[in-house]
């Protein structure tokens, strides 16, 4: 059972509870852009524009917000280098790497089983 520091530091974390802080982090990790960003960073340290090209369809604004949330949660490390032009690299922290590995297992499962998903969608749509 995991607990957290704060006013009720002896209460366990439970993402099903309305006020659990883990709920926000779960949303950051499992949201479309969060999971794709973690997956992309699992492959390598990337600069912002490299990451944006890797995660096709994400806007600059949404990627920036996603990276900020993941950095705040301790999943992504941002390193700004004092060069001209400035260079910023993003990489996973150990916690981020573990989360990405677990996410990639889910991603691989879904990619492998997409024929079943597509067939189920067709059956569902045909019955409507």
Short mmCIF file of C-alpha atoms in Angstrom, two decimals:
data_model
loop_
_atom_site.label_atom_id
_atom_site.label_comp_id
_atom_site.label_asym_id
_atom_site.label_seq_id
_atom_site.Cartn_x
_atom_site.Cartn_y
_atom_site.Cartn_z
CA UNK A 1 0.00 0.00 0.00
CA UNK A 2 1.50 3.32 -1.06
CA UNK A 3 1.00 6.50 0.92
CA UNK A 4 1.74 10.11 0.18
CA UNK A 5 3.06 13.07 2.10
CA UNK A 6 0.69 15.88 2.82
CA UNK A 7 -2.23 16.64 5.12
CA UNK A 8 -3.45 13.03 4.97
CA UNK A 9 -0.07 11.35 4.53
CA UNK A 10 -1.30 8.04 5.97
CA UNK A 11 -4.02 7.55 3.37
CA UNK A 12 -3.25 5.12 0.53
CA UNK A 13 -3.29 6.26 -3.06
CA UNK A 14 -6.40 5.13 -4.91
CA UNK A 15 -6.95 6.46 -8.44
CA UNK A 16 -10.64 5.62 -8.13
CA UNK A 17 -10.96 8.19 -5.32
CA UNK A 18 -11.93 11.64 -6.55
CA UNK A 19 -9.16 13.55 -4.79
CA UNK A 20 -6.31 11.12 -5.32
CA UNK A 21 -3.31 12.94 -6.85
CA UNK A 22 -2.38 9.79 -8.76
CA UNK A 23 -5.49 10.33 -10.92
CA UNK A 24 -3.99 13.39 -12.62
CA UNK A 25 -0.70 11.61 -13.26
CA UNK A 26 -2.56 8.62 -14.69
CA UNK A 27 -4.30 11.00 -17.07
CA UNK A 28 -1.00 12.55 -18.13
CA UNK A 29 0.51 9.12 -18.82
CA UNK A 30 -2.46 7.47 -20.50
CA UNK A 31 -3.78 10.41 -22.51
CA UNK A 32 -3.17 10.23 -26.24
CA UNK A 33 -0.24 12.65 -26.33
CA UNK A 34 1.26 11.57 -23.01
CA UNK A 35 1.44 7.90 -23.94
CA UNK A 36 2.80 8.65 -27.42
CA UNK A 37 5.37 11.07 -26.00
CA UNK A 38 6.57 8.55 -23.41
CA UNK A 39 6.72 5.87 -26.09
CA UNK A 40 8.76 8.08 -28.40
CA UNK A 41 11.17 9.06 -25.64
CA UNK A 42 11.63 5.39 -24.74
CA UNK A 43 13.52 5.09 -28.01
CA UNK A 44 15.97 7.95 -27.43
CA UNK A 45 16.67 11.42 -26.03
CA UNK A 46 14.99 13.85 -28.39
CA UNK A 47 14.85 17.55 -29.05
CA UNK A 48 11.43 19.22 -29.16
CA UNK A 49 11.11 19.27 -32.96
CA UNK A 50 12.41 15.70 -33.27
CA UNK A 51 9.77 14.63 -30.78
CA UNK A 52 7.09 16.58 -32.63
CA UNK A 53 8.00 14.85 -35.90
CA UNK A 54 8.00 11.45 -34.19
CA UNK A 55 4.56 11.98 -32.62
CA UNK A 56 2.68 12.80 -35.80
CA UNK A 57 -0.37 15.02 -35.42
CA UNK A 58 0.53 16.68 -32.11
CA UNK A 59 0.49 20.47 -32.16
CA UNK A 60 3.39 22.46 -30.80
CA UNK A 61 1.20 23.81 -28.00
CA UNK A 62 -0.12 20.38 -26.99
CA UNK A 63 3.35 18.83 -27.03
CA UNK A 64 4.69 21.64 -24.86
CA UNK A 65 1.83 21.18 -22.36
CA UNK A 66 2.30 17.40 -22.37
CA UNK A 67 6.05 17.68 -21.75
CA UNK A 68 5.48 20.16 -18.92
CA UNK A 69 2.99 17.83 -17.23
CA UNK A 70 5.26 14.81 -17.62
CA UNK A 71 8.24 16.79 -16.35
CA UNK A 72 6.26 18.00 -13.34
CA UNK A 73 5.26 14.40 -12.58
CA UNK A 74 8.91 13.34 -12.66
CA UNK A 75 8.61 11.20 -15.78
CA UNK A 76 10.54 13.40 -18.22
CA UNK A 77 13.78 15.31 -17.71
CA UNK A 78 14.26 18.56 -19.63
CA UNK A 79 17.82 19.72 -20.20
CA UNK A 80 18.41 23.17 -21.65
CA UNK A 81 21.87 23.74 -23.06
CA UNK A 82 23.31 27.24 -23.29
CA UNK A 83 24.13 27.20 -26.98
CA UNK A 84 23.27 29.49 -29.83
CA UNK A 85 20.60 28.69 -30.87
CA UNK A 86 19.43 27.24 -27.56
CA UNK A 87 19.10 23.47 -27.46
CA UNK A 88 16.65 21.59 -25.24
CA UNK A 89 16.75 17.82 -24.91
CA UNK A 90 14.07 15.61 -23.39
CA UNK A 91 14.66 12.17 -21.94
CA UNK A 92 12.88 9.80 -19.63
CA UNK A 93 13.68 9.60 -15.95
CA UNK A 94 13.96 6.11 -14.40
CA UNK A 95 10.28 6.37 -13.40
CA UNK A 96 9.38 7.55 -16.89
CA UNK A 97 11.30 4.66 -18.43
CA UNK A 98 9.41 2.15 -16.29
CA UNK A 99 6.07 3.73 -17.19
CA UNK A 100 7.00 3.77 -20.89
CA UNK A 101 7.98 0.10 -20.82
CA UNK A 102 4.61 -0.82 -19.39
CA UNK A 103 2.81 1.40 -21.89
CA UNK A 104 4.74 -0.12 -24.77
CA UNK A 105 3.53 -3.57 -23.72
CA UNK A 106 -0.04 -2.31 -24.09
CA UNK A 107 0.76 -0.58 -27.39
CA UNK A 108 2.34 -3.76 -28.76
CA UNK A 109 -0.68 -5.81 -27.68
CA UNK A 110 -3.08 -3.45 -29.43
CA UNK A 111 -0.99 -3.29 -32.60
CA UNK A 112 -0.78 -7.10 -32.74
CA UNK A 113 -4.51 -7.56 -32.13
CA UNK A 114 -5.82 -4.78 -34.40
CA UNK A 115 -7.39 -7.27 -36.86
CA UNK A 116 -9.60 -8.46 -33.98
CA UNK A 117 -10.41 -4.89 -32.96
CA UNK A 118 -11.31 -3.91 -36.53
CA UNK A 119 -13.52 -6.99 -36.90
CA UNK A 120 -15.28 -6.18 -33.63
CA UNK A 121 -15.84 -2.61 -34.79
CA UNK A 122 -17.33 -3.83 -38.07
CA UNK A 123 -19.69 -6.19 -36.23
CA UNK A 124 -20.72 -3.44 -33.85
CA UNK A 125 -21.31 -0.92 -36.64
CA UNK A 126 -23.26 -3.46 -38.70
CA UNK A 127 -25.60 -4.07 -35.77
CA UNK A 128 -26.41 -0.39 -35.38
#
